[in-house]
Short mmCIF file of C-alpha atoms in Angstrom, two decimals:
data_model
loop_
_atom_site.label_atom_id
_atom_site.label_comp_id
_atom_site.label_asym_id
_atom_site.label_seq_id
_atom_site.Cartn_x
_atom_site.Cartn_y
_atom_site.Cartn_z
CA UNK A 1 3.53 -5.28 30.85
CA UNK A 2 2.65 -2.02 28.95
CA UNK A 3 4.66 1.06 29.95
CA UNK A 4 2.36 3.87 31.13
CA UNK A 5 4.92 6.51 29.87
CA UNK A 6 3.33 6.56 26.29
CA UNK A 7 -0.19 7.23 27.57
CA UNK A 8 1.31 9.78 29.98
CA UNK A 9 3.19 11.69 27.33
CA UNK A 10 0.18 11.72 24.87
CA UNK A 11 -2.00 13.11 27.69
CA UNK A 12 0.52 15.92 28.48
CA UNK A 13 0.84 17.00 24.83
CA UNK A 14 4.66 16.48 24.80
CA UNK A 15 5.65 15.45 21.33
CA UNK A 16 7.20 11.98 21.01
CA UNK A 17 9.86 10.93 18.47
CA UNK A 18 10.39 7.50 17.96
CA UNK A 19 13.20 5.68 15.93
CA UNK A 20 12.67 2.53 14.29
CA UNK A 21 14.96 -0.52 15.10
CA UNK A 22 15.66 -3.27 12.77
CA UNK A 23 17.93 -5.46 15.20
CA UNK A 24 19.36 -5.42 18.73
CA UNK A 25 22.36 -3.40 17.67
CA UNK A 26 20.16 -0.62 16.71
CA UNK A 27 18.06 -1.25 19.91
CA UNK A 28 21.27 -0.83 22.07
CA UNK A 29 22.21 2.35 20.22
CA UNK A 30 18.81 3.80 20.90
CA UNK A 31 19.10 3.15 24.54
CA UNK A 32 22.70 4.68 24.58
CA UNK A 33 21.28 7.85 23.02
CA UNK A 34 18.42 7.91 25.54
CA UNK A 35 15.09 7.46 23.54
CA UNK A 36 12.11 6.77 25.66
CA UNK A 37 10.36 4.69 22.84
CA UNK A 38 11.37 2.69 19.99
CA UNK A 39 9.40 1.33 16.91
CA UNK A 40 9.63 -2.29 16.12
CA UNK A 41 9.24 -2.05 12.27
CA UNK A 42 7.76 -5.02 10.41
CA UNK A 43 9.64 -3.99 7.24
CA UNK A 44 12.99 -3.63 8.77
CA UNK A 45 12.88 -6.48 11.44
CA UNK A 46 11.77 -8.81 8.52
CA UNK A 47 14.58 -7.58 6.28
CA UNK A 48 17.19 -7.98 9.15
CA UNK A 49 16.09 -11.19 10.52
CA UNK A 50 14.90 -13.08 7.41
CA UNK A 51 16.25 -11.31 4.49
CA UNK A 52 12.70 -11.05 3.11
CA UNK A 53 10.51 -8.14 1.98
CA UNK A 54 7.62 -6.72 3.97
CA UNK A 55 4.91 -8.59 1.98
CA UNK A 56 3.05 -10.71 4.58
CA UNK A 57 5.70 -13.48 4.39
CA UNK A 58 6.78 -13.14 8.12
CA UNK A 59 4.53 -15.07 10.36
CA UNK A 60 3.06 -13.98 13.81
CA UNK A 61 5.15 -16.44 15.62
CA UNK A 62 8.38 -14.93 13.98
CA UNK A 63 7.34 -11.34 14.66
CA UNK A 64 6.13 -11.75 18.26
CA UNK A 65 9.38 -13.53 18.98
CA UNK A 66 11.33 -10.66 17.51
CA UNK A 67 9.26 -8.07 19.27
CA UNK A 68 9.81 -10.03 22.68
CA UNK A 69 13.66 -9.71 21.97
CA UNK A 70 13.41 -6.03 21.37
CA UNK A 71 11.54 -5.54 24.66
CA UNK A 72 14.11 -7.56 26.45
CA UNK A 73 17.08 -5.70 24.91
CA UNK A 74 15.58 -2.13 25.40
CA UNK A 75 14.99 -0.06 28.35
CA UNK A 76 12.56 1.96 26.21
CA UNK A 77 8.83 1.40 25.72
CA UNK A 78 8.31 -0.61 22.40
CA UNK A 79 5.75 0.35 19.86
CA UNK A 80 5.25 -2.74 17.67
CA UNK A 81 4.02 -3.23 14.02
CA UNK A 82 1.60 -6.21 13.85
CA UNK A 83 0.72 -5.82 10.13
CA UNK A 84 -3.03 -6.82 9.73
CA UNK A 85 -3.14 -8.75 12.88
CA UNK A 86 -2.04 -11.83 10.93
CA UNK A 87 -5.48 -12.94 9.79
CA UNK A 88 -9.06 -12.68 11.04
CA UNK A 89 -10.64 -11.70 14.20
CA UNK A 90 -9.42 -14.72 16.30
CA UNK A 91 -6.04 -14.15 14.95
CA UNK A 92 -6.16 -10.34 16.06
CA UNK A 93 -7.32 -11.41 19.46
CA UNK A 94 -4.39 -13.93 19.67
CA UNK A 95 -1.94 -11.25 18.27
CA UNK A 96 -2.94 -8.67 20.86
CA UNK A 97 -2.65 -10.98 23.79
CA UNK A 98 0.73 -12.33 22.52
CA UNK A 99 2.32 -8.85 21.87
CA UNK A 100 1.00 -7.74 25.27
CA UNK A 101 2.41 -10.61 27.02
CA UNK A 102 5.65 -9.81 25.16
CA UNK A 103 5.89 -6.64 26.87
CA UNK A 104 4.99 -4.40 24.11
CA UNK A 105 3.34 -1.03 25.05
CA UNK A 106 1.31 -0.16 21.77
CA UNK A 107 0.42 -2.28 18.74
CA UNK A 108 -0.13 -1.04 15.19
CA UNK A 109 -2.84 -2.83 13.20
CA UNK A 110 -3.45 -1.84 9.38
CA UNK A 111 -6.53 -2.22 7.05
CA UNK A 112 -4.83 -4.00 4.14
CA UNK A 113 -5.84 -7.18 2.71
CA UNK A 114 -3.50 -10.28 3.63
CA UNK A 115 -0.82 -10.66 2.43
CA UNK A 116 -0.12 -7.09 3.20
CA UNK A 117 2.64 -4.81 1.64
CA UNK A 118 4.91 -2.20 2.81
CA UNK A 119 2.88 1.14 3.14
CA UNK A 120 5.05 2.90 0.73
CA UNK A 121 5.15 0.33 -2.11
CA UNK A 122 2.64 -0.21 -4.85
CA UNK A 123 -0.46 -2.56 -5.25
CA UNK A 124 -1.93 -2.23 -1.82
CA UNK A 125 -5.44 -3.25 -1.28
CA UNK A 126 -7.72 -2.61 1.63
CA UNK A 127 -10.36 -4.67 3.37
CA UNK A 128 -13.77 -3.35 3.79
CA UNK A 129 -13.97 -0.61 6.42
CA UNK A 130 -16.50 -2.81 8.25
CA UNK A 131 -13.88 -5.61 8.69
CA UNK A 132 -11.21 -3.29 10.14
CA UNK A 133 -13.67 -1.75 12.59
CA UNK A 134 -14.43 -5.27 13.96
CA UNK A 135 -10.62 -5.92 14.30
CA UNK A 136 -10.23 -2.63 16.25
CA UNK A 137 -13.05 -3.64 18.52
CA UNK A 138 -11.53 -7.13 19.11
CA UNK A 139 -8.07 -5.66 19.69
CA UNK A 140 -9.49 -3.18 22.21
CA UNK A 141 -11.40 -5.97 24.00
CA UNK A 142 -8.60 -8.40 24.03
CA UNK A 143 -6.00 -6.32 25.82
CA UNK A 144 -5.82 -6.87 29.48
CA UNK A 145 -4.24 -3.54 30.41
CA UNK A 146 -6.79 -1.19 28.91
CA UNK A 147 -5.38 1.86 30.23
CA UNK A 148 -1.77 1.55 29.10
CA UNK A 149 -1.57 -0.84 26.19
CA UNK A 150 -2.72 1.22 23.39
CA UNK A 151 -4.22 0.36 19.87
CA UNK A 152 -2.92 2.21 16.78
CA UNK A 153 -5.18 1.90 13.87
CA UNK A 154 -3.40 2.46 10.42
CA UNK A 155 -5.30 3.12 7.17
CA UNK A 156 -3.56 2.48 3.81
CA UNK A 157 -6.55 3.73 1.76
CA UNK A 158 -4.83 6.89 0.46
CA UNK A 159 -2.93 5.08 -2.34
CA UNK A 160 -5.82 3.35 -3.97
CA UNK A 161 -8.83 4.90 -2.61
CA UNK A 162 -7.98 8.50 -2.00
CA UNK A 163 -7.68 11.00 0.82
CA UNK A 164 -11.67 11.13 1.41
CA UNK A 165 -11.73 7.54 1.83
CA UNK A 166 -8.79 7.50 4.18
CA UNK A 167 -10.49 10.08 6.29
CA UNK A 168 -13.82 8.23 6.46
CA UNK A 169 -11.86 5.14 7.67
CA UNK A 170 -9.96 7.05 10.30
CA UNK A 171 -13.19 8.37 11.67
CA UNK A 172 -14.68 4.88 11.78
CA UNK A 173 -11.56 3.46 13.48
CA UNK A 174 -11.59 6.30 16.10
CA UNK A 175 -15.22 5.44 16.87
CA UNK A 176 -14.44 1.73 17.17
CA UNK A 177 -11.91 2.37 19.93
CA UNK A 178 -8.54 3.07 18.60
CA UNK A 179 -6.38 5.07 20.86
CA UNK A 180 -3.93 6.69 18.02
CA UNK A 181 -4.73 7.16 14.42
CA UNK A 182 -2.18 6.52 11.67
CA UNK A 183 -2.81 8.05 8.20
CA UNK A 184 -0.35 6.13 6.21
CA UNK A 185 1.51 7.62 3.18
CA UNK A 186 -0.09 11.14 2.78
CA UNK A 187 1.64 12.81 -0.13
CA UNK A 188 1.72 16.49 0.90
CA UNK A 189 1.83 18.73 3.92
CA UNK A 190 -1.60 19.82 3.06
CA UNK A 191 -3.01 16.21 3.32
CA UNK A 192 -1.24 15.84 6.57
CA UNK A 193 -2.77 18.91 7.91
CA UNK A 194 -6.24 18.08 6.74
CA UNK A 195 -6.12 14.63 8.72
CA UNK A 196 -4.67 16.14 11.99
CA UNK A 197 -7.26 18.88 11.94
CA UNK A 198 -10.26 16.52 11.54
CA UNK A 199 -9.62 14.25 14.71
CA UNK A 200 -9.35 14.73 18.41
CA UNK A 201 -7.41 11.38 18.87
CA UNK A 202 -3.69 11.46 18.79
CA UNK A 203 -2.22 11.43 15.38
CA UNK A 204 0.95 9.45 14.29
CA UNK A 205 3.19 10.64 11.54
CA UNK A 206 5.30 8.04 9.58
CA UNK A 207 8.56 9.67 8.52
CA UNK A 208 9.66 6.83 6.24
CA UNK A 209 12.83 7.94 4.62
CA UNK A 210 12.56 7.16 0.91
CA UNK A 211 8.65 7.00 1.11
CA UNK A 212 5.86 9.00 -0.35
CA UNK A 213 5.45 11.32 2.74
CA UNK A 214 7.43 14.56 3.13
CA UNK A 215 10.03 14.23 5.87
CA UNK A 216 9.49 17.18 8.23
CA UNK A 217 11.17 18.00 11.54
CA UNK A 218 9.38 17.24 14.87
CA UNK A 219 8.68 21.03 15.49
CA UNK A 220 6.72 21.24 12.22
CA UNK A 221 4.94 17.97 12.74
CA UNK A 222 3.79 19.02 16.35
CA UNK A 223 2.49 22.53 14.80
CA UNK A 224 0.71 20.49 12.03
CA UNK A 225 -1.08 18.65 14.87
CA UNK A 226 0.52 15.26 15.22
CA UNK A 227 1.23 13.79 18.66
CA UNK A 228 4.20 11.56 17.79
CA UNK A 229 6.32 10.53 14.81
CA UNK A 230 8.04 7.31 13.98
CA UNK A 231 11.17 7.15 11.91
CA UNK A 232 11.30 3.52 10.98
CA UNK A 233 13.61 3.37 8.14
CA UNK A 234 16.54 5.74 9.35
CA UNK A 235 18.69 3.47 11.29
CA UNK A 236 18.44 0.66 8.72
CA UNK A 237 19.28 2.91 5.73
CA UNK A 238 22.05 4.65 7.64
CA UNK A 239 23.48 1.27 8.71
CA UNK A 240 23.29 -0.25 5.24
CA UNK A 241 25.00 2.89 3.72
CA UNK A 242 27.80 2.81 6.41
CA UNK A 243 28.37 -0.98 5.89
CA UNK A 244 28.60 -0.55 2.14
CA UNK A 245 31.24 2.41 2.43
CA UNK A 246 33.21 0.30 4.99
CA UNK A 247 33.06 -2.87 2.82
CA UNK A 248 34.05 -0.84 -0.25
CA UNK A 249 37.15 0.55 1.79
CA UNK A 250 38.08 -2.97 2.93
CA UNK A 251 37.98 -4.22 -0.61
CA UNK A 252 39.98 -1.47 -1.92
CA UNK A 253 42.60 -1.15 0.80
CA UNK A 254 42.58 -4.55 2.31
CA UNK A 255 42.18 -3.07 5.94
CA UNK A 256 39.34 -2.24 8.18
CA UNK A 257 41.07 0.85 9.56
CA UNK A 258 40.95 4.24 8.08
CA UNK A 259 39.56 7.84 8.78
CA UNK A 260 36.77 7.35 6.33
CA UNK A 261 35.46 4.24 8.28
CA UNK A 262 33.73 5.61 11.56
CA UNK A 263 33.62 2.71 14.12
CA UNK A 264 32.05 2.22 17.43
CA UNK A 265 34.53 1.36 20.25
CA UNK A 266 34.54 -2.43 20.79
CA UNK A 267 35.15 -2.26 24.51
CA UNK A 268 32.27 0.03 24.92
CA UNK A 269 29.98 -2.06 22.89
CA UNK A 270 30.91 -5.19 24.85
CA UNK A 271 29.78 -3.48 27.94
CA UNK A 272 26.52 -2.34 26.39
CA UNK A 273 25.65 -5.73 25.12
CA UNK A 274 25.98 -7.34 28.47
CA UNK A 275 29.47 -8.77 28.67
CA UNK A 276 30.29 -6.86 31.96
CA UNK A 277 27.73 -9.16 33.74
CA UNK A 278 29.25 -12.14 32.18
CA UNK A 279 32.75 -11.22 33.20
CA UNK A 280 31.69 -10.45 36.77
CA UNK A 281 29.83 -13.84 36.93
CA UNK A 282 32.96 -15.72 35.74
CA UNK A 283 35.21 -13.78 38.25
CA UNK A 284 32.79 -14.77 41.00
CA UNK A 285 32.30 -18.38 40.15
CA UNK A 286 35.54 -19.23 38.50
CA UNK A 287 37.10 -22.58 39.71
#
């Protein structure tokens, strides 16, 4: 069931900061910190689960299962990357129904050709705008909760077709029924401001560390005109750097312990991952 909180916060004008999660450990940590929303990133969930690049290799079945697990693990509302909808119009219909049944609150669909590529990598190609318009119409019609399950329409046209074409596409997607607009990979604050000024629909900023878009704080993004921002890469890149540093320390010193190796408390993590319920059950039913 879609969480109405996203729609409510968008209507209230409260700026929304959404961390990306690549696995269930990141999801649990986002819960600990108290985020209301998490973003199921196609790039990072694919890298974490399959060890593969975000290049249209992961299937709908693999990704909806991963999103279902994020929903089950998190108390936050889940915003989910659904790539191109995994095919044609029938696939989009099936994807929306599947993601909604999995408990996702908003689904992101992009206008790339299949197989798609990460939005901040080269050689992206977009489908004709008319094809994406039809996908958005199908997605909007397929959802059962038309009030709270939101459609995010992303255009990747900036890289190969330019800003003007990206703007034309966003306008068409808004008219087709998208609830939130996603201008992928603008390359300057000026481009970001232009897009936000042009549309009445809520705009999503992609703060992809290492990507082509300037990383700006929430206060500046809100002033520019964005309604929300996802930070899809942060937890993954931080985790990778921390693991590398810890592994180098282990290799050099022969121990996992050291002031330079920050480490979560094992007992607390056991509690957060659900062992308390297991222990209580075993205590009650022990024979």
